[in-house]
Structure formats: C-alpha cells, structure tokens
Coordinates of N, CA and C in Angstrom, one line a residue:
F23 N -19.6 -136.6 -155.4 CA -19.8 -137.9 -155.1 C -20.3 -138.2 -153.8
L24 N -21.7 -138.7 -153.6 CA -22.2 -139.0 -152.4 C -22.7 -140.3 -152.1
A25 N -22.3 -140.8 -150.9 CA -22.6 -142.2 -150.5 C -23.6 -141.9 -149.4
A26 N -24.7 -142.5 -149.4 CA -25.7 -142.4 -148.3 C -26.8 -143.3 -148.3
V27 N -27.6 -143.1 -147.4 CA -28.8 -144.2 -147.2 C -30.1 -143.6 -147.8
P28 N -31.2 -144.5 -148.2 CA -32.2 -143.9 -149.0 C -33.0 -142.6 -148.3
P29 N -33.2 -142.8 -146.9 CA -33.8 -141.7 -146.3 C -33.1 -140.1 -146.5
I30 N -31.7 -140.3 -146.5 CA -31.0 -139.1 -146.7 C -31.2 -138.6 -148.0
F31 N -31.2 -139.4 -149.0 CA -31.5 -138.9 -150.3 C -32.8 -138.3 -150.4
E32 N -33.8 -139.0 -149.9 CA -35.3 -138.5 -149.7 C -35.3 -137.0 -149.1
R33 N -34.7 -137.0 -147.9 CA -34.8 -135.8 -147.1 C -34.0 -134.6 -147.9
L34 N -32.9 -134.9 -148.5 CA -32.2 -133.9 -149.1 C -33.0 -133.4 -150.3
T35 N -33.6 -134.2 -150.9 CA -34.3 -133.8 -152.1 C -35.6 -133.1 -151.8
R36 N -36.3 -133.5 -150.9 CA -37.4 -132.7 -150.3 C -37.2 -131.3 -149.6
A37 N -36.0 -131.4 -148.8 CA -35.4 -129.9 -148.4 C -35.1 -128.9 -149.5
A38 N -34.3 -129.5 -150.4 CA -34.0 -128.8 -151.6 C -35.1 -128.1 -152.3
L39 N -36.2 -128.9 -152.7 CA -37.3 -128.6 -153.2 C -38.1 -127.4 -152.4
A40 N -38.1 -127.6 -151.0 CA -38.9 -126.7 -150.3 C -38.1 -125.3 -150.3
K41 N -36.8 -125.5 -150.3 CA -36.0 -124.1 -150.2 C -35.5 -123.6 -151.6
K42 N -36.0 -124.4 -152.6 CA -35.7 -124.1 -154.0 C -34.1 -123.8 -154.1
Q43 N -33.4 -124.9 -153.5 CA -32.0 -124.9 -153.7 C -31.6 -125.9 -154.6
S44 N -30.9 -125.7 -155.6 CA -30.5 -126.7 -156.6 C -29.5 -127.8 -156.0
L45 N -29.5 -128.9 -156.5 CA -28.8 -129.9 -156.0 C -27.9 -130.3 -157.1
A46 N -27.8 -129.5 -158.4 CA -27.1 -130.0 -159.5 C -25.6 -130.0 -159.2
G47 N -24.8 -130.8 -159.7 CA -23.5 -130.9 -159.7 C -23.0 -132.2 -158.8
I48 N -24.1 -133.1 -158.4 CA -23.7 -134.4 -157.9 C -23.8 -135.5 -158.8
P49 N -22.9 -135.7 -159.7 CA -23.0 -136.7 -160.9 C -23.3 -138.1 -160.1
I50 N -22.6 -138.4 -159.2 CA -22.7 -140.0 -158.8 C -23.2 -140.1 -157.4
A51 N -24.1 -140.7 -157.1 CA -24.5 -141.2 -155.8 C -24.5 -142.8 -155.5
I52 N -24.2 -143.2 -154.4 CA -24.4 -144.7 -154.2 C -25.2 -144.9 -153.0
S53 N -26.1 -145.7 -153.0 CA -27.1 -146.0 -151.9 C -26.6 -147.4 -151.5
G54 N -26.9 -147.5 -150.0 CA -26.6 -148.8 -149.4 C -27.4 -149.0 -148.2
A55 N -27.5 -150.0 -147.3 CA -28.0 -150.1 -146.0 C -29.3 -150.7 -146.2
M56 N -30.0 -150.4 -147.0 CA -31.5 -150.7 -147.4 C -32.1 -150.5 -148.6
P57 N -33.2 -151.0 -149.1 CA -33.5 -151.0 -150.5 C -33.7 -149.4 -150.9
L58 N -33.4 -149.3 -152.1 CA -33.6 -148.0 -152.8 C -34.9 -148.0 -153.7
T59 N -36.0 -147.3 -153.3 CA -37.1 -147.5 -154.2 C -36.9 -146.4 -155.3
A60 N -37.8 -146.8 -156.6 CA -37.8 -146.1 -157.7 C -38.1 -144.7 -157.4
A61 N -39.2 -144.3 -156.6 CA -39.6 -142.9 -156.3 C -38.3 -142.2 -155.7
I62 N -37.7 -142.7 -154.8 CA -36.6 -141.9 -154.2 C -35.4 -141.6 -155.2
A63 N -35.1 -142.7 -156.0 CA -34.1 -142.6 -157.1 C -34.3 -141.7 -158.1
G64 N -35.7 -141.6 -158.4 CA -36.0 -140.9 -159.5 C -36.0 -139.3 -159.3
A65 N -36.6 -139.0 -157.9 CA -36.6 -137.8 -157.3 C -35.2 -137.1 -157.3
W66 N -34.3 -137.9 -156.9 CA -33.0 -137.6 -156.7 C -32.2 -137.3 -158.0
E67 N -32.6 -138.1 -159.0 CA -31.8 -137.9 -160.4 C -32.5 -136.7 -161.0
R68 N -33.8 -136.5 -160.9 CA -34.3 -135.2 -161.6 C -33.7 -134.0 -160.8
S69 N -33.4 -134.1 -159.6 CA -33.0 -132.8 -158.6 C -31.5 -132.6 -159.2
T70 N -30.8 -133.8 -159.2 CA -29.3 -133.5 -159.4 C -28.9 -133.5 -160.8
G71 N -29.6 -134.1 -161.8 CA -28.9 -134.4 -163.0 C -28.1 -135.4 -163.1
G72 N -27.7 -136.2 -161.9 CA -26.8 -137.3 -161.8 C -27.7 -138.6 -161.7
I73 N -26.8 -139.6 -161.3 CA -27.4 -140.9 -161.3 C -27.1 -141.5 -160.0
V74 N -28.0 -142.3 -159.4 CA -27.7 -142.9 -158.1 C -27.8 -144.5 -158.3
V75 N -26.9 -145.2 -157.7 CA -26.9 -146.7 -157.9 C -26.7 -147.3 -156.5
E76 N -27.3 -148.5 -156.6 CA -27.4 -149.2 -155.3 C -26.4 -150.4 -155.3
G77 N -25.6 -150.5 -154.2 CA -24.8 -151.5 -153.8 C -25.3 -152.3 -152.5
Y78 N -24.4 -153.3 -152.2 CA -24.9 -154.1 -151.3 C -23.7 -154.9 -150.5
G79 N -23.8 -155.0 -149.0 CA -22.8 -155.7 -148.4 C -23.1 -155.5 -147.0
L80 N -22.0 -156.0 -145.9 CA -22.4 -156.3 -144.6 C -21.1 -155.9 -143.9
S81 N -21.1 -155.5 -142.6 CA -20.0 -155.2 -141.9 C -19.0 -156.5 -141.8
E82 N -19.6 -157.6 -142.1 CA -18.5 -158.9 -142.2 C -17.9 -158.8 -143.5
T83 N -18.3 -158.0 -144.5 CA -17.7 -158.0 -145.8 C -16.9 -156.7 -146.2
S84 N -16.5 -155.9 -145.4 CA -15.5 -154.9 -145.4 C -15.9 -153.7 -146.5
P85 N -17.2 -153.3 -146.6 CA -18.3 -153.7 -146.4 C -19.0 -154.1 -147.8
V86 N -18.3 -154.0 -148.9 CA -19.1 -154.1 -150.2 C -19.1 -155.5 -150.8
L87 N -20.1 -156.2 -151.3 CA -20.0 -157.3 -152.1 C -20.5 -157.1 -153.5
I88 N -21.4 -156.3 -153.6 CA -22.3 -156.4 -155.0 C -22.6 -154.8 -155.3
A89 N -22.6 -154.5 -156.5 CA -22.9 -153.0 -156.8 C -23.4 -153.2 -158.3
N90 N -24.1 -151.9 -158.5 CA -24.5 -151.7 -159.8 C -23.6 -150.8 -160.5
P91 N -23.4 -151.0 -161.8 CA -22.3 -150.2 -162.5 C -22.9 -148.8 -162.4
V92 N -21.8 -147.9 -162.5 CA -22.0 -146.3 -162.2 C -22.3 -145.8 -163.7
S93 N -23.6 -146.1 -164.1 CA -24.0 -145.7 -165.4 C -25.6 -145.9 -165.5
K94 N -26.0 -145.3 -166.8 CA -27.3 -145.1 -167.1 C -27.8 -146.7 -167.1
D95 N -27.2 -147.7 -167.2 CA -27.4 -149.0 -167.3 C -27.8 -149.9 -165.9
R96 N -27.7 -148.9 -164.8 CA -27.9 -149.7 -163.8 C -29.4 -149.8 -163.7
L97 N -29.9 -150.9 -162.8 CA -31.2 -151.3 -162.7 C -31.6 -150.9 -161.3
I98 N -32.6 -149.9 -161.2 CA -33.2 -149.8 -160.2 C -34.0 -150.7 -159.4
G99 N -33.8 -151.1 -158.2 CA -34.5 -152.4 -157.5 C -33.5 -153.6 -157.6
S100 N -32.2 -153.5 -158.1 CA -31.4 -154.6 -158.0 C -30.2 -154.0 -157.5
I101 N -29.4 -154.8 -156.8 CA -28.2 -154.5 -156.0 C -27.0 -154.5 -157.1
G102 N -27.2 -155.1 -158.3 CA -26.2 -155.2 -159.4 C -25.6 -156.6 -159.4
V103 N -24.4 -156.4 -159.5 CA -23.5 -157.7 -159.9 C -22.2 -157.7 -159.0
P104 N -21.7 -158.9 -158.7 CA -20.7 -159.2 -157.8 C -19.3 -158.2 -158.3
L105 N -18.8 -157.7 -157.1 CA -17.4 -157.1 -157.6 C -16.4 -157.9 -158.1
P106 N -15.4 -157.3 -158.6 CA -14.2 -158.4 -159.3 C -13.9 -159.2 -157.8
G107 N -13.5 -160.6 -158.0 CA -12.9 -161.4 -157.4 C -13.9 -162.0 -156.3
T108 N -15.4 -161.5 -156.4 CA -16.3 -161.9 -155.5 C -17.3 -163.0 -156.1
E109 N -17.3 -164.1 -155.3 CA -18.4 -165.1 -155.9 C -19.6 -165.3 -155.3
V110 N -20.8 -165.5 -155.6 CA -21.9 -165.6 -155.2 C -22.8 -166.7 -155.5
R111 N -23.6 -167.4 -154.5 CA -24.4 -168.4 -154.9 C -25.9 -168.1 -154.4
I112 N -26.8 -168.7 -155.0 CA -28.3 -168.7 -154.4 C -28.5 -170.0 -153.9
V113 N -28.7 -170.4 -152.6 CA -28.8 -171.6 -152.1 C -30.1 -171.7 -151.3
D114 N -30.5 -173.1 -151.2 CA -31.6 -173.5 -150.2 C -31.3 -173.2 -148.8
P115 N -31.8 -172.4 -148.1 CA -31.5 -172.1 -147.0 C -31.3 -173.1 -145.7
E116 N -32.1 -174.1 -145.9 CA -32.0 -175.4 -145.1 C -31.1 -176.3 -145.5
N117 N -30.5 -176.1 -146.9 CA -29.5 -177.1 -147.2 C -28.5 -176.3 -148.0
P118 N -27.7 -175.4 -147.7 CA -26.8 -174.6 -148.4 C -26.0 -175.1 -149.6
M119 N -26.0 -176.5 -149.7 CA -25.3 -177.1 -150.7 C -26.1 -177.3 -152.0
N120 N -27.2 -177.0 -151.8 CA -28.2 -177.1 -152.9 C -28.4 -175.9 -153.7
E121 N -28.0 -175.7 -154.8 CA -27.9 -174.3 -155.5 C -29.4 -174.1 -156.1
R122 N -29.8 -172.9 -156.0 CA -31.1 -172.5 -156.6 C -30.9 -172.2 -158.2
P123 N -31.7 -172.6 -159.0 CA -31.7 -172.0 -160.4 C -31.8 -170.6 -160.5
P124 N -31.4 -170.1 -161.8 CA -31.6 -168.6 -161.9 C -33.3 -168.3 -161.9
G125 N -33.2 -167.1 -161.1 CA -34.7 -166.5 -160.9 C -35.3 -167.1 -159.7
E126 N -35.0 -168.2 -159.0 CA -35.7 -168.7 -157.9 C -35.1 -168.2 -156.6
A127 N -35.9 -167.8 -155.6 CA -35.2 -167.2 -154.4 C -34.5 -168.2 -153.6
G128 N -33.4 -167.7 -152.7 CA -32.7 -168.6 -151.9 C -31.9 -167.6 -151.2
E129 N -31.1 -168.3 -150.1 CA -30.2 -167.4 -149.3 C -28.9 -167.1 -150.3
L130 N -28.4 -165.9 -150.1 CA -27.2 -165.4 -150.7 C -26.0 -165.8 -149.9
I131 N -25.2 -166.7 -150.6 CA -23.9 -166.9 -149.7 C -22.7 -166.5 -150.7
V132 N -21.6 -166.2 -150.1 CA -20.6 -165.3 -150.9 C -19.0 -165.7 -150.3
R133 N -18.2 -165.6 -151.3 CA -16.9 -165.8 -150.9 C -16.0 -164.7 -151.5
G134 N -15.0 -164.2 -151.0 CA -14.2 -163.3 -151.8 C -13.0 -162.7 -150.6
P135 N -12.2 -161.9 -151.2 CA -11.1 -161.5 -150.4 C -11.6 -160.4 -149.3
Q136 N -12.7 -159.8 -149.6 CA -13.2 -158.8 -148.4 C -14.0 -159.7 -147.5
V137 N -14.4 -160.8 -147.5 CA -14.9 -161.7 -146.5 C -14.2 -161.7 -145.2
F138 N -14.7 -161.5 -144.0 CA -14.1 -161.7 -142.8 C -13.6 -163.0 -142.5
R139 N -12.8 -163.4 -141.6 CA -12.4 -164.7 -141.1 C -13.5 -165.2 -140.0
G140 N -13.9 -164.1 -139.1 CA -14.7 -164.8 -138.1 C -15.0 -163.7 -137.1
Y141 N -15.7 -163.8 -136.1 CA -16.1 -162.8 -135.0 C -15.1 -163.1 -134.1
W142 N -14.5 -162.0 -133.3 CA -13.6 -162.0 -132.4 C -14.1 -162.8 -131.2
R143 N -13.2 -163.9 -130.9 CA -13.6 -164.7 -129.7 C -15.0 -165.3 -129.5
K144 N -15.5 -165.5 -130.8 CA -16.9 -166.2 -130.9 C -16.9 -167.3 -131.9
A145 N -16.3 -168.3 -131.5 CA -16.1 -169.5 -132.4 C -17.5 -170.2 -132.7
E146 N -18.2 -170.2 -132.1 CA -19.7 -170.9 -132.3 C -20.5 -169.8 -133.2
E147 N -20.3 -168.6 -133.0 CA -21.0 -167.9 -133.9 C -20.4 -168.0 -135.3
T148 N -19.0 -167.9 -135.3 CA -18.4 -167.9 -136.6 C -18.7 -169.2 -137.4
R149 N -18.8 -170.3 -136.6 CA -19.2 -171.6 -137.3 C -20.6 -171.5 -137.9
A150 N -21.4 -171.0 -137.4 CA -22.8 -170.7 -137.6 C -23.2 -169.8 -139.0
V151 N -22.0 -169.0 -139.4 CA -22.4 -168.3 -140.6 C -21.4 -168.7 -141.6
F152 N -20.5 -169.8 -141.5 CA -19.7 -170.2 -142.7 C -20.3 -171.8 -143.1
V153 N -20.3 -171.9 -144.4 CA -20.6 -173.4 -144.8 C -19.4 -173.7 -145.8
E154 N -19.1 -175.0 -145.8 CA -18.1 -175.6 -146.9 C -18.8 -176.3 -147.9
D155 N -18.3 -176.0 -149.2 CA -18.9 -176.8 -150.3 C -18.1 -177.9 -150.6
A156 N -18.4 -178.8 -151.6 CA -17.8 -180.2 -151.9 C -16.3 -180.2 -151.9
Q157 N -15.8 -178.9 -152.4 CA -14.4 -178.7 -152.6 C -13.6 -178.2 -151.5
G158 N -14.4 -178.1 -150.4 CA -13.7 -177.4 -149.1 C -13.7 -176.1 -149.1
A159 N -14.1 -175.1 -150.0 CA -14.1 -173.8 -149.9 C -15.1 -173.2 -149.0
S160 N -15.0 -172.2 -148.3 CA -15.8 -171.8 -147.4 C -16.5 -170.5 -147.6
W161 N -17.8 -170.6 -147.6 CA -18.6 -169.5 -147.9 C -19.3 -168.8 -146.7
F162 N -19.6 -167.6 -146.9 CA -20.2 -166.7 -145.8 C -21.6 -166.7 -146.1
R163 N -22.6 -167.1 -145.2 CA -24.1 -166.9 -145.3 C -24.5 -165.5 -144.8
T164 N -25.0 -164.8 -145.7 CA -25.5 -163.6 -145.5 C -26.7 -163.5 -144.7
G165 N -27.6 -164.3 -144.7 CA -28.9 -164.2 -143.9 C -30.0 -163.7 -144.8
D166 N -29.5 -163.1 -146.1 CA -30.5 -162.4 -147.0 C -31.0 -163.3 -147.9
I167 N -32.3 -163.1 -148.4 CA -33.0 -164.0 -149.5 C -32.9 -163.1 -150.7
A168 N -32.4 -163.9 -151.8 CA -32.0 -163.2 -153.1 C -32.5 -163.9 -154.3
T169 N -32.4 -163.4 -155.4 CA -32.5 -163.8 -156.6 C -31.5 -163.4 -157.6
I170 N -31.0 -164.3 -158.4 CA -30.1 -163.9 -159.6 C -30.8 -164.2 -160.8
D171 N -30.7 -163.4 -161.8 CA -31.2 -163.8 -163.1 C -30.2 -164.2 -164.1
A172 N -30.5 -164.5 -165.2 CA -29.6 -165.4 -166.4 C -28.4 -164.4 -166.6
E173 N -28.6 -163.0 -166.5 CA -27.5 -162.2 -166.8 C -26.6 -161.9 -165.5
G174 N -27.2 -162.5 -164.4 CA -26.0 -162.3 -163.2 C -26.5 -161.3 -162.4
V175 N -27.6 -160.5 -162.7 CA -28.2 -159.3 -161.7 C -28.6 -160.0 -160.6
I176 N -28.5 -159.2 -159.5 CA -29.0 -159.9 -158.1 C -30.1 -158.8 -157.5
R177 N -31.0 -159.5 -156.9 CA -32.0 -158.6 -156.2 C -32.3 -159.3 -154.8
I178 N -32.1 -158.4 -153.7 CA -32.5 -158.8 -152.4 C -34.0 -158.9 -152.3
V179 N -34.5 -160.1 -151.9 CA -35.9 -160.4 -151.6 C -36.4 -159.9 -150.2
D180 N -35.6 -160.5 -149.2 CA -36.0 -160.3 -147.7 C -34.7 -160.8 -146.9
R181 N -34.8 -160.6 -145.8 CA -33.8 -161.2 -144.6 C -34.5 -162.4 -144.1
L182 N -33.8 -163.5 -144.2 CA -34.2 -164.8 -144.0 C -34.8 -164.8 -142.5
K183 N -34.4 -164.0 -141.4 CA -35.0 -164.0 -140.2 C -36.3 -163.4 -140.2
E184 N -36.6 -162.5 -141.2 CA -37.9 -161.6 -141.3 C -39.0 -162.2 -142.1
L185 N -38.8 -163.6 -142.8 CA -39.7 -164.3 -143.3 C -40.9 -164.8 -142.5
I186 N -42.1 -164.5 -142.9 CA -43.3 -165.2 -142.3 C -43.7 -166.3 -142.6
I187 N -43.9 -167.4 -141.8 CA -44.2 -168.5 -142.2 C -45.6 -169.0 -141.8
I188 N -46.4 -169.2 -142.6 CA -48.0 -169.4 -142.6 C -48.3 -170.8 -142.9
S189 N -48.4 -171.9 -142.2 CA -48.7 -173.2 -142.4 C -47.8 -173.9 -143.5
G190 N -46.6 -173.5 -143.3 CA -45.5 -173.9 -144.1 C -45.1 -173.0 -145.4
F191 N -46.1 -171.9 -145.6 CA -45.7 -171.3 -146.8 C -45.0 -169.8 -146.3
K192 N -44.0 -169.5 -147.0 CA -43.2 -168.5 -146.9 C -43.6 -167.2 -147.3
V193 N -43.7 -166.0 -146.5 CA -44.3 -164.9 -147.1 C -43.3 -163.7 -146.8
S194 N -42.8 -163.0 -147.9 CA -41.9 -162.1 -147.9 C -42.5 -160.7 -147.4
P195 N -42.2 -160.3 -146.2 CA -42.8 -158.9 -145.9 C -42.6 -157.9 -146.8
S196 N -41.3 -157.9 -147.4 CA -41.0 -156.7 -148.6 C -42.1 -156.8 -149.7
E197 N -42.4 -158.2 -150.2 CA -43.2 -158.1 -151.2 C -44.8 -157.7 -150.8
V198 N -45.1 -157.8 -149.6 CA -46.5 -157.4 -149.1 C -46.3 -155.9 -149.0
E199 N -45.4 -155.4 -148.7 CA -44.9 -153.8 -148.4 C -45.3 -153.1 -149.5
E200 N -44.5 -153.7 -150.6 CA -44.5 -153.1 -152.1 C -46.0 -153.1 -152.5
A201 N -46.7 -154.1 -152.5 CA -48.2 -154.3 -152.7 C -48.9 -153.2 -152.0
L202 N -48.8 -153.1 -150.8 CA -49.8 -152.1 -150.1 C -49.3 -150.7 -150.3
R203 N -48.2 -150.4 -150.5 CA -47.7 -149.1 -150.8 C -48.5 -148.6 -152.2
G204 N -49.0 -149.5 -152.9 CA -49.7 -149.1 -154.3 C -50.9 -148.5 -154.0
H205 N -51.5 -148.6 -152.8 CA -52.8 -148.0 -152.3 C -52.7 -146.5 -152.2
E206 N -53.7 -146.0 -152.6 CA -53.6 -144.4 -152.6 C -53.5 -143.9 -151.2
S207 N -54.2 -144.5 -150.1 CA -54.2 -144.1 -148.8 C -53.1 -144.5 -148.0
V208 N -51.9 -145.2 -148.5 CA -50.9 -145.6 -147.8 C -49.6 -144.9 -147.9
A209 N -49.3 -144.2 -147.2 CA -47.9 -143.4 -147.3 C -46.8 -144.1 -146.9
D210 N -46.9 -145.2 -146.1 CA -45.7 -146.1 -145.5 C -46.2 -147.2 -144.9
V211 N -45.5 -148.3 -144.7 CA -45.9 -149.5 -144.2 C -45.0 -150.5 -143.7
A212 N -45.0 -151.1 -142.7 CA -44.2 -152.2 -142.2 C -45.0 -153.4 -142.0
V213 N -44.5 -154.6 -142.5 CA -45.3 -155.9 -142.3 C -44.4 -156.7 -141.5
V214 N -45.2 -157.3 -140.6 CA -44.5 -158.4 -139.7 C -45.4 -159.6 -139.5
G215 N -44.6 -160.7 -138.7 CA -45.6 -162.0 -138.6 C -45.9 -161.7 -137.0
L216 N -47.3 -162.1 -136.9 CA -47.6 -162.3 -135.6 C -48.0 -163.7 -135.1
P217 N -47.8 -164.1 -134.0 CA -48.0 -165.5 -133.5 C -49.5 -165.9 -133.9
H218 N -49.9 -167.1 -134.2 CA -51.0 -167.6 -134.7 C -51.3 -169.1 -134.2
D219 N -52.2 -169.4 -133.4 CA -52.4 -170.7 -132.8 C -52.4 -171.9 -133.8
L220 N -53.4 -171.5 -135.0 CA -53.2 -172.6 -136.1 C -52.4 -172.7 -137.1
S221 N -52.0 -171.6 -137.5 CA -51.0 -171.4 -138.8 C -49.6 -171.2 -138.4
G222 N -49.5 -170.9 -137.1 CA -47.9 -170.6 -136.9 C -47.7 -169.0 -136.7
E223 N -48.1 -168.4 -138.0 CA -48.0 -167.0 -137.8 C -48.9 -166.4 -138.6
D224 N -49.2 -165.0 -138.5 CA -50.2 -164.3 -139.4 C -49.7 -163.1 -139.9
V225 N -49.9 -162.6 -141.0 CA -49.5 -161.4 -141.6 C -50.1 -160.2 -141.0
A226 N -49.3 -159.3 -140.5 CA -49.9 -158.0 -139.9 C -49.2 -156.8 -140.6
A227 N -50.0 -155.8 -140.8 CA -49.4 -154.5 -141.5 C -49.7 -153.4 -140.6
A228 N -48.7 -152.7 -140.4 CA -48.7 -151.2 -139.7 C -48.6 -150.4 -140.8
I229 N -49.7 -149.5 -140.7 CA -49.7 -148.4 -141.9 C -49.6 -147.0 -141.5
V230 N -48.9 -146.2 -142.1 CA -49.0 -144.7 -142.0 C -49.7 -144.2 -143.2
L231 N -50.8 -143.5 -142.8 CA -51.7 -143.1 -143.7 C -51.2 -141.8 -144.6
A232 N -51.7 -141.7 -145.8 CA -51.4 -140.7 -146.6 C -52.1 -139.4 -146.1
P233 N -51.8 -138.1 -146.3 CA -52.3 -137.0 -145.7 C -53.8 -136.8 -146.0
G234 N -54.9 -136.7 -145.2 CA -56.2 -136.6 -145.3 C -56.8 -137.8 -145.5
A235 N -55.9 -139.2 -145.5 CA -56.6 -140.5 -145.5 C -57.3 -141.0 -144.4
Q236 N -58.4 -141.7 -144.5 CA -58.8 -142.5 -143.1 C -58.6 -143.9 -143.5
L237 N -58.4 -144.8 -142.4 CA -58.0 -146.2 -142.4 C -59.3 -147.0 -142.8
D238 N -59.2 -147.5 -144.0 CA -60.2 -148.7 -144.4 C -59.6 -149.8 -144.5
A239 N -59.5 -150.6 -143.6 CA -58.8 -151.7 -143.5 C -59.4 -152.9 -144.7
K240 N -60.7 -152.8 -144.6 CA -61.3 -154.1 -145.7 C -60.9 -153.5 -147.0
A241 N -61.0 -152.2 -147.2 CA -60.5 -151.8 -148.8 C -59.0 -151.9 -149.0
I242 N -58.2 -151.9 -148.0 CA -56.8 -152.1 -148.2 C -56.6 -153.6 -148.4
A243 N -57.2 -154.4 -147.4 CA -57.2 -155.8 -147.7 C -57.6 -156.4 -149.2
A244 N -58.7 -155.7 -149.7 CA -59.2 -156.0 -151.0 C -58.2 -155.7 -152.0
F245 N -57.5 -154.5 -151.9 CA -56.5 -154.2 -152.8 C -55.4 -155.1 -152.7
A246 N -55.0 -155.6 -151.7 CA -53.9 -156.4 -151.4 C -54.3 -157.7 -152.3
R247 N -55.6 -158.4 -152.1 CA -55.9 -159.4 -152.8 C -55.7 -159.5 -154.2
E248 N -55.8 -158.3 -154.8 CA -55.7 -158.1 -156.1 C -54.4 -158.4 -156.8
H249 N -53.2 -158.2 -155.7 CA -51.9 -158.2 -156.3 C -51.1 -159.3 -155.7
L250 N -51.7 -160.1 -154.5 CA -51.0 -161.1 -153.7 C -51.8 -162.4 -153.7
A251 N -51.0 -163.3 -153.5 CA -51.8 -164.6 -153.1 C -52.8 -164.6 -151.8
A252 N -53.6 -165.3 -151.7 CA -54.7 -165.1 -150.5 C -53.8 -165.2 -149.1
Y253 N -52.9 -166.1 -149.0 CA -52.2 -166.3 -147.8 C -51.3 -165.3 -147.4
K254 N -51.0 -164.3 -148.2 CA -50.0 -163.2 -148.0 C -50.9 -162.0 -147.7
V255 N -52.0 -162.0 -147.9 CA -52.8 -160.8 -147.4 C -52.9 -160.4 -146.1
P256 N -52.8 -159.3 -145.5 CA -52.6 -159.1 -144.0 C -54.1 -159.5 -143.5
H257 N -54.1 -160.1 -142.4 CA -55.2 -160.2 -141.7 C -55.4 -159.3 -140.5
V258 N -54.4 -158.7 -140.1 CA -54.3 -157.4 -139.1 C -53.7 -156.4 -139.8
I259 N -54.4 -155.2 -139.7 CA -54.2 -153.9 -140.3 C -54.3 -152.9 -139.4
V260 N -53.3 -152.1 -138.8 CA -53.4 -151.3 -137.9 C -52.6 -149.9 -138.2
Q261 N -53.4 -148.8 -137.7 CA -52.7 -147.4 -138.2 C -51.8 -146.9 -137.2
I262 N -50.8 -146.4 -137.5 CA -49.8 -145.7 -136.6 C -49.4 -144.4 -137.3
D263 N -48.9 -143.4 -136.2 CA -48.5 -142.2 -136.7 C -47.4 -142.1 -137.6
E264 N -46.2 -142.8 -137.2 CA -45.1 -143.0 -137.9 C -44.4 -144.3 -137.7
L265 N -43.4 -144.9 -138.8 CA -42.9 -146.1 -138.3 C -41.7 -145.9 -137.5
P266 N -41.2 -146.7 -136.4 CA -40.1 -146.5 -135.5 C -38.9 -146.7 -136.5
K267 N -37.8 -145.9 -136.5 CA -36.7 -146.0 -137.5 C -35.4 -145.7 -136.5
S268 N -34.3 -146.5 -137.1 CA -33.2 -146.4 -136.4 C -32.5 -145.0 -136.9
P269 N -31.4 -144.4 -136.3 CA -30.9 -143.2 -136.9 C -30.4 -143.4 -138.4
M270 N -30.2 -144.6 -138.9 CA -29.9 -144.7 -140.3 C -31.1 -144.7 -141.1
G271 N -32.1 -144.9 -140.5 CA -33.5 -144.8 -141.4 C -34.1 -146.1 -141.6
K272 N -33.5 -146.9 -141.1 CA -34.2 -148.5 -141.1 C -35.4 -148.7 -140.1
V273 N -36.3 -149.3 -140.6 CA -37.5 -149.5 -139.8 C -37.1 -150.6 -138.7
L274 N -37.5 -150.2 -137.4 CA -37.4 -151.2 -136.4 C -38.4 -151.9 -136.2

C-alpha cells in the first residue's frame, strides 16, 4: 500500500522506467492533496499492475472526507463518495443555504465526526468557515468548488479563491488548464487571473513547452477557442522554463 501525491507517482514511474526497475507488487495506492490526472494514474497502474484511487480532505477534517472505492470501479477524475458518517452538500457560495442541483457546480460544505471544532484561539476565523442550516446543524465550508452527480460521485472543479471573475462571469483555472494541456506544444500550464481595468480580471496562462516546441501564442489561443467559451480563452500567454512548486508538488 502506498499513499502519495501525484508528482511522487509520476516521478517513481519515470525513474522505474529509466532504470528498468519493476514496480509490480503495489496493489493499492491512494492519491491526495491535488488532482490526479488520467495520464499519471494510467502510467502507475501499467507499471504496478495495481490500482490507484483518489481521496479528498483537509487538515481541518482529520484529514479525509471523500474517497473512491478501492476497486476497478473507481472513477479517475473524481474524488469518489463521502466516507461513512460524512454528509456533504453543494451550495451557492454567496448563500450557503441554497443547495445546488446535481451536476451544477457550487461550494462543497461538509459535516461529520472528523470535522474539527475550530481554529485554536481564532474565534473570528472559525466563524468564517462554519455555517448553520435551518435545523441548526453546523457545516464546514471547504472553500472548494465541486459537483455531485445523480449517483453521488463528487468532482472538485476548483478552489473558490482561485476562480477568475471576468465582467461577472466565473472562469475555472483548472478547466482552462485542462483544455490547454491538449495542445501538442504544451507540457504543463498554470492559469491565473490578472487585474484588468475594464473587466476586473483577465485570463493568463504560464506555459511550459514540450521538448523541441516553440511558443506560438496565437495558435494556442486558437486551439483554446475550439474547446472553451470565448471569455475563458487566455489573453495573456507567456512561456516559463518550469512551474514553481511546493515540496508537495503543488503549483505555487
């Protein structure tokens, strides 16, 4: 059994391939802390003959709330279903008492025995992350934007604080990143919002090019327009050598 973050699975797989070292014998792996891509999951499972499933939680939730079943039935790209005793809702971030219908994105709020009581000696910060429903039950606001389908499977769309707002329209950086990664010249990408005098924010993409590729911002923008609404297409596209990342592998 191995629990790790996606960059570790990727690096282990790459290193094993380079050294011709077998990874067979790891039947179960659990990924967390950041989204697990189908490419990383597929490479790991081909190398090990096992399965990798994704889970989700926060430090405030001890730390797991939701997980995929440890079976071939797990869905790559989803975080799975709530753990036993855990309740979840998808709500309007601006009015957490308004629940969103299945399939519609909203803020993920949760309650369960693993949810913390509050931040030590920080009453104001504690009040900011809890909301009470009509019955007086307390729910923890995760700050993550998610969807839940009719079968109860949950997908994280983005962090609430990272959403880009253009003239009132909300843009998910993760959605734009996923679209741009489909271009043959893009090895990796991070999308952020830049201040804009008229629209409030503008979409900007920092791109790491694939080996041998040259930056053609117009071609990448044209490719993005084939997969995204016009207001989601990056107006600013820059090349960088590598994305800055934390020791855990999260993009800073």
